[in-house]
Short mmCIF file of C-alpha atoms in Angstrom, two decimals:
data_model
loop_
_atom_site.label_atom_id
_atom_site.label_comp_id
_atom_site.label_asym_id
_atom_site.label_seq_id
_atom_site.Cartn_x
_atom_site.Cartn_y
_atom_site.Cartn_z
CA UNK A 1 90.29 80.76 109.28
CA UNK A 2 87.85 81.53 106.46
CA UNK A 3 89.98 83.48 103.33
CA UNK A 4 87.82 86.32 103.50
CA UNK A 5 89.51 86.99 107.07
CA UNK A 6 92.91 86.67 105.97
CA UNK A 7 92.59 88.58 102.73
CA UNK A 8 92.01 92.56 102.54
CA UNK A 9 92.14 94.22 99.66
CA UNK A 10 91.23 97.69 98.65
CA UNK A 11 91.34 100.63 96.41
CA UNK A 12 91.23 103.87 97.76
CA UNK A 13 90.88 107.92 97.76
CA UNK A 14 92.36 108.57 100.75
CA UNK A 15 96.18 108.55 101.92
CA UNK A 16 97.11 105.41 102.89
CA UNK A 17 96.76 104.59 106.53
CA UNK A 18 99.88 101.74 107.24
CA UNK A 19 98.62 101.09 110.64
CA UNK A 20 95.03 99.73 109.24
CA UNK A 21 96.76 97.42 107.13
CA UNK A 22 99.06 95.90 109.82
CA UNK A 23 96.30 95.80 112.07
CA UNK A 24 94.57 93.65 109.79
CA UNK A 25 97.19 91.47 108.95
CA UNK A 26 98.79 91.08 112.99
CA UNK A 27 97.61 87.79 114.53
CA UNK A 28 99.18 85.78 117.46
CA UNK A 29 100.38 83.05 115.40
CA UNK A 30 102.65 84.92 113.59
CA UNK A 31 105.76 86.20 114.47
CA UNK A 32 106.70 88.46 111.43
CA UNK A 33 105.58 90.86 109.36
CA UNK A 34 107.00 92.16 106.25
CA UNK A 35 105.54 95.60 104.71
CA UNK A 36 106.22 97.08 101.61
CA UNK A 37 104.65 101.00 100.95
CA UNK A 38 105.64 102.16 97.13
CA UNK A 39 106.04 106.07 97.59
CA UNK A 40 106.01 108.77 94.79
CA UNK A 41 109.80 109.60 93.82
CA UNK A 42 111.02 112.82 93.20
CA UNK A 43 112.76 111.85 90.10
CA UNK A 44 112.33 109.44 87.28
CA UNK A 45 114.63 108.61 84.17
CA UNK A 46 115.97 112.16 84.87
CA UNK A 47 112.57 113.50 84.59
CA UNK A 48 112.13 115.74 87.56
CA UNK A 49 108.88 114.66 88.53
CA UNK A 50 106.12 117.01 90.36
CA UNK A 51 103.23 114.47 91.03
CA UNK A 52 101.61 111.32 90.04
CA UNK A 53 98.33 110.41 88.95
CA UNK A 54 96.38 106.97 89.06
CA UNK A 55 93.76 105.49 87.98
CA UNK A 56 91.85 101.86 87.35
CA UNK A 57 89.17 100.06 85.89
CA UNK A 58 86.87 99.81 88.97
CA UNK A 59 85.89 96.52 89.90
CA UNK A 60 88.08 94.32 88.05
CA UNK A 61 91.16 96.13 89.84
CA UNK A 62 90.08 94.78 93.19
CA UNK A 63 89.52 91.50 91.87
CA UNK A 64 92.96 91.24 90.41
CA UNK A 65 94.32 92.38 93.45
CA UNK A 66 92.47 89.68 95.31
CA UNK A 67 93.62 86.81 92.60
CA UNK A 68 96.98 87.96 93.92
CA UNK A 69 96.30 87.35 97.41
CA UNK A 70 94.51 84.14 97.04
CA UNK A 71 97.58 83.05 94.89
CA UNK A 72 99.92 84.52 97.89
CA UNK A 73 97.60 82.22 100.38
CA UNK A 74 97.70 79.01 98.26
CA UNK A 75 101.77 79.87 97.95
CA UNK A 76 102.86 80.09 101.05
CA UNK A 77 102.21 79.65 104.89
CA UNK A 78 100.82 82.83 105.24
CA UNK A 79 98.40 84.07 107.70
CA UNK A 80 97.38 87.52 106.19
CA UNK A 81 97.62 89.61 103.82
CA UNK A 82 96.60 93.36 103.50
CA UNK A 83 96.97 95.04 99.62
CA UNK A 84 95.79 99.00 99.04
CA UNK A 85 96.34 100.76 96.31
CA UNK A 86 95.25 104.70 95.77
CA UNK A 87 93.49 106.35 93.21
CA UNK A 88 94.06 110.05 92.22
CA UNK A 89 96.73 112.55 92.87
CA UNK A 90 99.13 111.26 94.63
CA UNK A 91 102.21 113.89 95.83
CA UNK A 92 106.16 112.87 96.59
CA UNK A 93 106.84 111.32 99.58
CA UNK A 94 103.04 109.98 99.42
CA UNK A 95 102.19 105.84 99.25
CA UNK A 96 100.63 105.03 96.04
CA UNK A 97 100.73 101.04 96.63
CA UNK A 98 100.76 99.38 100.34
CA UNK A 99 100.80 95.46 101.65
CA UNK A 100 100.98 94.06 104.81
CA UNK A 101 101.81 89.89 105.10
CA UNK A 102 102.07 87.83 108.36
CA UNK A 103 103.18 84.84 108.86
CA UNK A 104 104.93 82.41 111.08
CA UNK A 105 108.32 83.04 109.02
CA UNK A 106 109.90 85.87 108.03
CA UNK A 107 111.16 84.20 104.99
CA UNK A 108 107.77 83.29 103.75
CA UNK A 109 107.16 86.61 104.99
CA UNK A 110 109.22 88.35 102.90
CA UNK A 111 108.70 86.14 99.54
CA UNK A 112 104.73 86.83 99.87
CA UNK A 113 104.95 90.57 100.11
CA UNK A 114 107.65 90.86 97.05
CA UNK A 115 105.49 88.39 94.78
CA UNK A 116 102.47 90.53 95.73
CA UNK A 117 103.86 93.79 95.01
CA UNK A 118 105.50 92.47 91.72
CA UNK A 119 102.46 90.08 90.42
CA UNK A 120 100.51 93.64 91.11
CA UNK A 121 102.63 95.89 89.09
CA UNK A 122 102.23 93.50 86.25
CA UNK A 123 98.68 92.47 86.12
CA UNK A 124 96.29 95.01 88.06
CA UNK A 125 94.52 97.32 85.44
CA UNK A 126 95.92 100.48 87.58
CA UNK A 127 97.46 103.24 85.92
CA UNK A 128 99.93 106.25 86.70
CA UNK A 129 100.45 109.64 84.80
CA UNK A 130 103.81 111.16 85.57
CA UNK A 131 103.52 115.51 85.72
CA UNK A 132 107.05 116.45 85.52
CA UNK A 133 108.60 119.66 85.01
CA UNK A 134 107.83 119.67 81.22
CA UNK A 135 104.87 117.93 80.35
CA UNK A 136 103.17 114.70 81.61
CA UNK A 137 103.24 111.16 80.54
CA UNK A 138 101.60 107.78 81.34
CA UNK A 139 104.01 105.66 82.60
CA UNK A 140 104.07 102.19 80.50
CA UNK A 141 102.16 103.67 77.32
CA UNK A 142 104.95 105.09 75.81
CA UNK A 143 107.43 101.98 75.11
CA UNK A 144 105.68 99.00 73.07
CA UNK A 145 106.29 96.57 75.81
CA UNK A 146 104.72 93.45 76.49
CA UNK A 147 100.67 93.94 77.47
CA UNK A 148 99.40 92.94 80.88
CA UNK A 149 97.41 89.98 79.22
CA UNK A 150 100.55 88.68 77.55
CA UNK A 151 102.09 88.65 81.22
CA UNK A 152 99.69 86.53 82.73
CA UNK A 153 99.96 84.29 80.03
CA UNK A 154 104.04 84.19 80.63
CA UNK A 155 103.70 83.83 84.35
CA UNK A 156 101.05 80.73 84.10
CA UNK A 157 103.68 79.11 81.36
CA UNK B 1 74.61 92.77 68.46
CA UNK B 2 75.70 95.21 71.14
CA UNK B 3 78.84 95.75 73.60
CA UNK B 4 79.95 98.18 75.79
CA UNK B 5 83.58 99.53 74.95
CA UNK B 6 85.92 100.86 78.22
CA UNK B 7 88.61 102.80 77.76
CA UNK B 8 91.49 103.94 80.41
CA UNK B 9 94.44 106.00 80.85
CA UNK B 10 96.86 106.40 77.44
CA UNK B 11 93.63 104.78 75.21
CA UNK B 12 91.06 106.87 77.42
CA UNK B 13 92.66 110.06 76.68
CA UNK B 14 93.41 109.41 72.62
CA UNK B 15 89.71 108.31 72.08
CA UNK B 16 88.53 111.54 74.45
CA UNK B 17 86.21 109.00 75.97
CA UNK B 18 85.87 106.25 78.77
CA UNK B 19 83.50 104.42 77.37
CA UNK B 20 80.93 103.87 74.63
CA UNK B 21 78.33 101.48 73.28
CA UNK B 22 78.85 99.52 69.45
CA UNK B 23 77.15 97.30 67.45
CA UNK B 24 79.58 94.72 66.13
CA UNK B 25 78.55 91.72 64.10
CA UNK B 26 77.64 88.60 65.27
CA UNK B 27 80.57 86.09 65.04
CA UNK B 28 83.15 89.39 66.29
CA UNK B 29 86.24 88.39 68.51
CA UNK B 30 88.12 90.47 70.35
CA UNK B 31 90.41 91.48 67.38
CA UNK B 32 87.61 92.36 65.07
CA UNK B 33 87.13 95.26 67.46
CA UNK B 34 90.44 95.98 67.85
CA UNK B 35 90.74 96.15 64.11
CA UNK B 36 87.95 98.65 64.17
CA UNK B 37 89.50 100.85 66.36
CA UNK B 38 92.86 100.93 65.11
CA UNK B 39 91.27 101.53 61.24
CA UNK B 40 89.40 105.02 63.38
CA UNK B 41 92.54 105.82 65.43
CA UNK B 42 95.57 105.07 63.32
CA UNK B 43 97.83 106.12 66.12
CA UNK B 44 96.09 102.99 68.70
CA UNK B 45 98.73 100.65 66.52
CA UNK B 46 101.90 102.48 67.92
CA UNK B 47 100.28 99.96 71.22
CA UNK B 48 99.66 97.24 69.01
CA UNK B 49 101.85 94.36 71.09
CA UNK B 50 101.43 96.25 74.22
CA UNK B 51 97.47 96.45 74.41
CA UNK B 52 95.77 93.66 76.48
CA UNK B 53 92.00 93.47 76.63
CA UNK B 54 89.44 92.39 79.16
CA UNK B 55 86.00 90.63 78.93
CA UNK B 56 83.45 90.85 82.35
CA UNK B 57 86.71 92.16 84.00
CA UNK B 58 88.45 88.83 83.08
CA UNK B 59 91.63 89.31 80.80
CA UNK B 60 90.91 87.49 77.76
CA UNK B 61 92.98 86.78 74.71
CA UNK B 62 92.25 88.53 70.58
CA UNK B 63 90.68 85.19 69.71
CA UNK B 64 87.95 85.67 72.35
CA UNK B 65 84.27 85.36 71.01
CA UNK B 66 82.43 87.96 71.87
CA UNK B 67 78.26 87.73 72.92
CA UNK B 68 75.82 90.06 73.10
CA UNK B 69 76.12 92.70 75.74
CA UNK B 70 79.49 92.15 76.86
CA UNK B 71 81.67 94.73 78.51
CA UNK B 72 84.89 94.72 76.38
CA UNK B 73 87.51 97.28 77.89
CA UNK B 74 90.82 98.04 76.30
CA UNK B 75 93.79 97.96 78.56
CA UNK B 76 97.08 99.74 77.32
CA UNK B 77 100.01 98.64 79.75
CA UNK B 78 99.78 98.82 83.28
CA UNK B 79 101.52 100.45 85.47
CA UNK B 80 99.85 100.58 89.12
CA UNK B 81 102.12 100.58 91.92
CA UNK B 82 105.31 102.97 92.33
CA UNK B 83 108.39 103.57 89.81
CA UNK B 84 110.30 101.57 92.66
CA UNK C 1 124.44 112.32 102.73
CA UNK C 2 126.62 111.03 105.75
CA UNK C 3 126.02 107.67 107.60
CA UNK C 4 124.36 109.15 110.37
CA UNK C 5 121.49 110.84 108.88
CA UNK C 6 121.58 107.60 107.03
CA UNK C 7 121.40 104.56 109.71
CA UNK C 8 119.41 104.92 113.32
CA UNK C 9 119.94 101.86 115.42
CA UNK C 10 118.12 102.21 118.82
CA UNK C 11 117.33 99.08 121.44
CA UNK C 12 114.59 100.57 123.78
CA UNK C 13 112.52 98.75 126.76
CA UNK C 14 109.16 100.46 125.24
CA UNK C 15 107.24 98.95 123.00
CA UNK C 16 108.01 99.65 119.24
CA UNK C 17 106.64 102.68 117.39
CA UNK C 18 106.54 101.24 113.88
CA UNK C 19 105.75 104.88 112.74
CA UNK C 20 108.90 106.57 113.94
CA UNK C 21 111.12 104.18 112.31
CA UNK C 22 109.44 104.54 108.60
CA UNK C 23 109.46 108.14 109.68
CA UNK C 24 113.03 108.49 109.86
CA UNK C 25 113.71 105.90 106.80
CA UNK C 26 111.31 108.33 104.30
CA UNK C 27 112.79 110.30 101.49
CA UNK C 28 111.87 111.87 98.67
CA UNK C 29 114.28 109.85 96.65
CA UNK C 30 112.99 106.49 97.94
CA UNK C 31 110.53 105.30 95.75
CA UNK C 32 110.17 102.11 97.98
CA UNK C 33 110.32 100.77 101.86
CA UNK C 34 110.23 97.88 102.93
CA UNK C 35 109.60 96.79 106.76
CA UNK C 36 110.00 93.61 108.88
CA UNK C 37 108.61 93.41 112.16
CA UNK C 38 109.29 90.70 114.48
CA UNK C 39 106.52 89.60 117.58
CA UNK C 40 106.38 87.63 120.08
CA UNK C 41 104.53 83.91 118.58
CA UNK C 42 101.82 82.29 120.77
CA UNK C 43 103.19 79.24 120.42
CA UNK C 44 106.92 77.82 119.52
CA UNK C 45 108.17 74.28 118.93
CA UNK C 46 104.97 73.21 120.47
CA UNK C 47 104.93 75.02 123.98
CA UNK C 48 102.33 77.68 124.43
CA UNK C 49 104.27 80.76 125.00
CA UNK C 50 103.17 83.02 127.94
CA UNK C 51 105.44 86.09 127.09
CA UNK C 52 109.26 86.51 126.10
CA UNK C 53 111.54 88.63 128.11
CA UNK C 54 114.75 89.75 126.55
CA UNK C 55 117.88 91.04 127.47
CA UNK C 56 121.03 92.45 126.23
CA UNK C 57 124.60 92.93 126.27
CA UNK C 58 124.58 96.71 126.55
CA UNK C 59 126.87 99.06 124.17
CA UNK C 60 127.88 95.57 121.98
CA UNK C 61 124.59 95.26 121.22
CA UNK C 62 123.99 98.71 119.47
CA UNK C 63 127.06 98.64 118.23
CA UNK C 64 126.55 95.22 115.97
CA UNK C 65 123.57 96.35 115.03
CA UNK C 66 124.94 99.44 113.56
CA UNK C 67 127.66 97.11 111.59
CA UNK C 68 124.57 95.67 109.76
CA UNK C 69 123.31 99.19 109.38
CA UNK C 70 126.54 100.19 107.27
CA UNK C 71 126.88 96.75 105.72
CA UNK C 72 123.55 97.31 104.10
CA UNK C 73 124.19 100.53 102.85
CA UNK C 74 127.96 99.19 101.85
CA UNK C 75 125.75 96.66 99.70
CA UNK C 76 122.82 98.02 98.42
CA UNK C 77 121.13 100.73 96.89
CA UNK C 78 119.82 102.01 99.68
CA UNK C 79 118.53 105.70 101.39
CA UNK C 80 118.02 104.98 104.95
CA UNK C 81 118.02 102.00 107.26
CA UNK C 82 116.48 102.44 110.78
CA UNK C 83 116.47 99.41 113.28
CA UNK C 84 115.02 98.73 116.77
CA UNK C 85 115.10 95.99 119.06
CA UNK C 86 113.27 95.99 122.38
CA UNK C 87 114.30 94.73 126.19
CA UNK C 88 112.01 93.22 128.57
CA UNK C 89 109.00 91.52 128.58
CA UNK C 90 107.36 91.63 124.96
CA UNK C 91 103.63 89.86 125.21
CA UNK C 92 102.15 87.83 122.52
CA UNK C 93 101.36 89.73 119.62
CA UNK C 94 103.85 92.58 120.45
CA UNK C 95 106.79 93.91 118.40
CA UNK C 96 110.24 92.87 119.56
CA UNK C 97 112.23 94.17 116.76
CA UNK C 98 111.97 96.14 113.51
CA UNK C 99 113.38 97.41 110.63
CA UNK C 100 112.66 99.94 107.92
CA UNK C 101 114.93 100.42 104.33
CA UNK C 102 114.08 103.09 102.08
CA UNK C 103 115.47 102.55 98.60
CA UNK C 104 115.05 103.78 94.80
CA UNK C 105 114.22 99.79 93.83
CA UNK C 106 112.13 97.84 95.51
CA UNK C 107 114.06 94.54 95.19
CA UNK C 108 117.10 96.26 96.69
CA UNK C 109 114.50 97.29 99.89
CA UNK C 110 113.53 94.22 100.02
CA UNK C 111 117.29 92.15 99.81
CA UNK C 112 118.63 94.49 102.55
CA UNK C 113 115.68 94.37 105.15
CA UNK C 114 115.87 90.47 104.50
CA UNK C 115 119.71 90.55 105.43
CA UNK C 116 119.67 92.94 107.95
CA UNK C 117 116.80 90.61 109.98
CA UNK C 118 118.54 87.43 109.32
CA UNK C 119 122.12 89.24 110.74
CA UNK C 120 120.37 90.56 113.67
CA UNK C 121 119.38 87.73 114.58
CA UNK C 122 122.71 85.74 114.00
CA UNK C 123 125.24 88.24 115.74
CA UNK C 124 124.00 91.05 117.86
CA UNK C 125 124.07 90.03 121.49
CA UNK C 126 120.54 89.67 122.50
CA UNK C 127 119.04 86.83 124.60
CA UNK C 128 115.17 85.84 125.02
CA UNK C 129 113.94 83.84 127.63
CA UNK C 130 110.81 82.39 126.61
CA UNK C 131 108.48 81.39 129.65
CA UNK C 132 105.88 78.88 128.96
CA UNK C 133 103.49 77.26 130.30
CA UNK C 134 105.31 74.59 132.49
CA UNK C 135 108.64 76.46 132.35
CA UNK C 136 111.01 78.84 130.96
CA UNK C 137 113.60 78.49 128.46
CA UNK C 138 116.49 80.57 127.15
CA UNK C 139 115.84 80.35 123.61
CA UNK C 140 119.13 79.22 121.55
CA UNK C 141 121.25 77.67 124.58
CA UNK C 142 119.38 74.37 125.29
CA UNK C 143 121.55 73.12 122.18
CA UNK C 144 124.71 72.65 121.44
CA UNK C 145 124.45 75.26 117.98
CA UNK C 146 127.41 77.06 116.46
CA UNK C 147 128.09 80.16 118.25
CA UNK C 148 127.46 83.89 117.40
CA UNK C 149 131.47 84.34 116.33
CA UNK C 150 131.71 81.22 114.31
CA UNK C 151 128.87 82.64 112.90
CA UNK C 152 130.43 85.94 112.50
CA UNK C 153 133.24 83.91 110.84
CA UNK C 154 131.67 81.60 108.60
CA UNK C 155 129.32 84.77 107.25
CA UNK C 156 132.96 86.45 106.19
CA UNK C 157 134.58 83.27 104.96
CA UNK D 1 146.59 91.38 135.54
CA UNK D 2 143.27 91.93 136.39
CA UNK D 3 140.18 91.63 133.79
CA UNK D 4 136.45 92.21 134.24
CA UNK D 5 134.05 88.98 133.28
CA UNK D 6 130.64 89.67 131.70
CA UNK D 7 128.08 87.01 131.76
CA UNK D 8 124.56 86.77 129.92
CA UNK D 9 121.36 85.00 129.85
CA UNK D 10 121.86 81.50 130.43
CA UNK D 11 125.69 81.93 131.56
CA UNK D 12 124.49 84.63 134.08
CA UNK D 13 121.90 82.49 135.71
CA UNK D 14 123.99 79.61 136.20
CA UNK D 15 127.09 81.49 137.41
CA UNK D 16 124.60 83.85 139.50
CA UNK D 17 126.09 86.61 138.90
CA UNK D 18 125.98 89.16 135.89
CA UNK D 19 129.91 90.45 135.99
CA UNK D 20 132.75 89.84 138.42
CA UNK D 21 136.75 90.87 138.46
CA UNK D 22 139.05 88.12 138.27
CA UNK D 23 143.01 88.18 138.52
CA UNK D 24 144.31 85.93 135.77
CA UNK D 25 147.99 84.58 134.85
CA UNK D 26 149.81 87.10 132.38
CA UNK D 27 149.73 85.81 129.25
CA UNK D 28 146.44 84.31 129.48
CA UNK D 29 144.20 84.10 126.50
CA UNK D 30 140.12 83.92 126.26
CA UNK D 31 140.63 79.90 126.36
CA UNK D 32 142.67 80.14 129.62
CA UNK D 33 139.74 82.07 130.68
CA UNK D 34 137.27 79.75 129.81
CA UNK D 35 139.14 76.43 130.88
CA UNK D 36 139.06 78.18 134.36
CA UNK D 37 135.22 78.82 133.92
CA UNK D 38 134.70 75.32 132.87
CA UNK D 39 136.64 73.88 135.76
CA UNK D 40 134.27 75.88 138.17
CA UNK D 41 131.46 75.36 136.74
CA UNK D 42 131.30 71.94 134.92
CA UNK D 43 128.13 72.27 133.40
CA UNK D 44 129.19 74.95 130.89
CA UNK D 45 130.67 71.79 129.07
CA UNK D 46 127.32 71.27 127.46
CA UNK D 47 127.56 74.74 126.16
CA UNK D 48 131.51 74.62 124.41
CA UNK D 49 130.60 74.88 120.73
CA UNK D 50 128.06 77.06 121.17
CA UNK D 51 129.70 79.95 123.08
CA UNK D 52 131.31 83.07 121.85
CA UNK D 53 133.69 85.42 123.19
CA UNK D 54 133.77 89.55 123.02
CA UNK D 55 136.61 90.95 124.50
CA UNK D 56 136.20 95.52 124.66
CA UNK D 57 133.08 94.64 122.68
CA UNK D 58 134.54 93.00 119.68
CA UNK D 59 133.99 89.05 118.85
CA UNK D 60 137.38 88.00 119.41
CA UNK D 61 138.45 83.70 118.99
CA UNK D 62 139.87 81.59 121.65
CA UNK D 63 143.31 82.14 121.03
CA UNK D 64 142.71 85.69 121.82
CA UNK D 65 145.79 87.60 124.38
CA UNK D 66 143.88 88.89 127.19
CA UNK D 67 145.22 92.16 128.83
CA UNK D 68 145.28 94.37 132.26
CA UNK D 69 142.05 95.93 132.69
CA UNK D 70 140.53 93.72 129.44
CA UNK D 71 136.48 93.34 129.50
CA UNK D 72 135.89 90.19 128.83
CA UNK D 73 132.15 89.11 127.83
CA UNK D 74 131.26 85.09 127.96
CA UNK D 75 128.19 85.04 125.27
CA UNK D 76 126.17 82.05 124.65
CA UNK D 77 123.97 81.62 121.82
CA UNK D 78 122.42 85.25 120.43
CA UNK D 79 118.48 84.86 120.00
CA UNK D 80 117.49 88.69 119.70
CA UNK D 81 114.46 88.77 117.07
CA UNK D 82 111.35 87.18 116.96
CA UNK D 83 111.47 83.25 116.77
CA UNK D 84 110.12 83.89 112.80
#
């Protein structure tokens, strides 16, 4: 099956619509599915939190996003894999982040979709604003950790 | 020659702008920029180890060479996804 | 918030509804979920599979499957757990069992859905019968394997 | 006493029957039970490692007392899930 069948990857506006992304990735060679849908909390670091807001660098988001699949793909005996991320305002109890894997294992399954969502939290030029009760914040900016480029560079090593 | 700076999130909102064009001299890396914009914005080098930069939406390191028209954006930390 | 607004364990002869189960597992707290879904294969250990039909022993069977309910949340950092398993004929392609686990962390989500999959499918007592083409099959008893107690036993040891 | 067999999947269709009563010897435990099931039915030999036990819905081991009015299930290999 050629990749571009087997990889979907998108940034969005809109709330996240699960069922798309497991339609995509079902297929009758694989027997599991593992999911994983990142939702906005109410709380964070004892912040009470009201919303979230994202952003990304159009373009070379998506990319990213589909390195990460390809990688997923080359990594393991995977069929598919679905990734969406959303842009804008997103509420609690909303997904920001969604991805869909199938495969003929569950164990592969489940390894794909956790590298995915953690490779994408690293790496993707996406960003979130926290507006808590108090003031508002971009999440990551505020410590001097490690930059995304420095992380690639660490995972390749 | 001439590049085309992007800025996002923490960087956008310090500079008040998303992007902008410069002329930079020929021989510039990555780093000579950066240099540049930490000498206008002092408070950029709070992000010093943290910043990562991009060139044609490929993460490149300081000691990148830069060319004539390139798109160089500045990316402070990540942080796509959820908290979880 | 007590175990039963906590853990839903259901074994149903419809087909799945993915939605209800991530329904139930939502909360505002949980900044993560993570899913498995299990489906009938079109093809296993070389046979092309017509359909499986499953069965169950009824009362036992809900009742393991709740242990592994409260076993995750004895173990993890977890919200909610919700769990299905269907009866009956399940067609390629269709869901035969599921599970959703809302957590603060996503590695915890991910750990416990893992687990709870894997001791599903070790202990609870559910059969498939997998017909075919050229015959059918009761999947697990054509070999002499450990049984589901030793399991049970081994798992504690 | 008296106890109530359950049977499943494979054990069902080769006994042909899903549950019956049997009368059993006091003091009988899940192996007695079994012995007596393997004596009737010899081809549940190729099955002895593999089988389990569940006696008032509870895996219980071989050694196991049976009592009056026990339900005792004969379970062969679980396979609930997907084959992944």
């Amino acid at each position: 099956m050629p990749e571009e069948q087997r990889i979907w990857c998108a940034i969005t506006n809109s709330p996240i619509a699960m069922q798309e992304l497991t339609d995509f990735a079902a297929d009758p060679a694989a027997g599991a599915m593992a999911t994983f849908v990142g939702m906005t909390r109410n709380t964070n670091d004892g912040r009470r939190v009201i919303r979230l807001e994202y952003e990304c660098y159009p373009g070379m988001a998506e990319k990213e996003m589909r390195k990460i699949a390809a990688e997923v793909l080359a990594r393991w005996s995977i069929r598919k894999i679905a990734m969406m991320h959303r842009l804008g305002q997103v509420d609690i109890g909303e997904a920001s982040v969604a991805i869909a894997v199938s495969s003929g294992h569950r164990h592969a399954a489940f390894e794909a979709c956790h590298f995915a969502i953690n490779q994408l939290k690293e790496i993707v030029p996406i960003w979130k604003k926290e507006l808590y009760e108090g003031g508002e914040l971009w999440i990551g900016s505020q410590t001097g950790t490690t930059g995304s480029w420095q992380r690639v560079q660490e995972e390749n090593a | 020659m001439r590049i085309t700076l992007r800025y996002f999130a923490s960087v956008r909102e310090k500079l008040k702008r998303s992007e902008e064009e410069r002329e930079i001299p020929s021989g510039a890396t990555v780093r000579t920029v950066w240099d540049i914009l930490k000498r206008e914005h002092p408070e950029l080098s709070a992000m010093e180890k943290a910043m990562s930069f991009a060139v044609a939406q490929e993460y490149v390191d300081r000691d990148h060479p830069l060319q004539d028209n390139d798109e160089l954006a500045v990316i402070p930390p990540v942080s796509g996804g959820c908290y979880a």
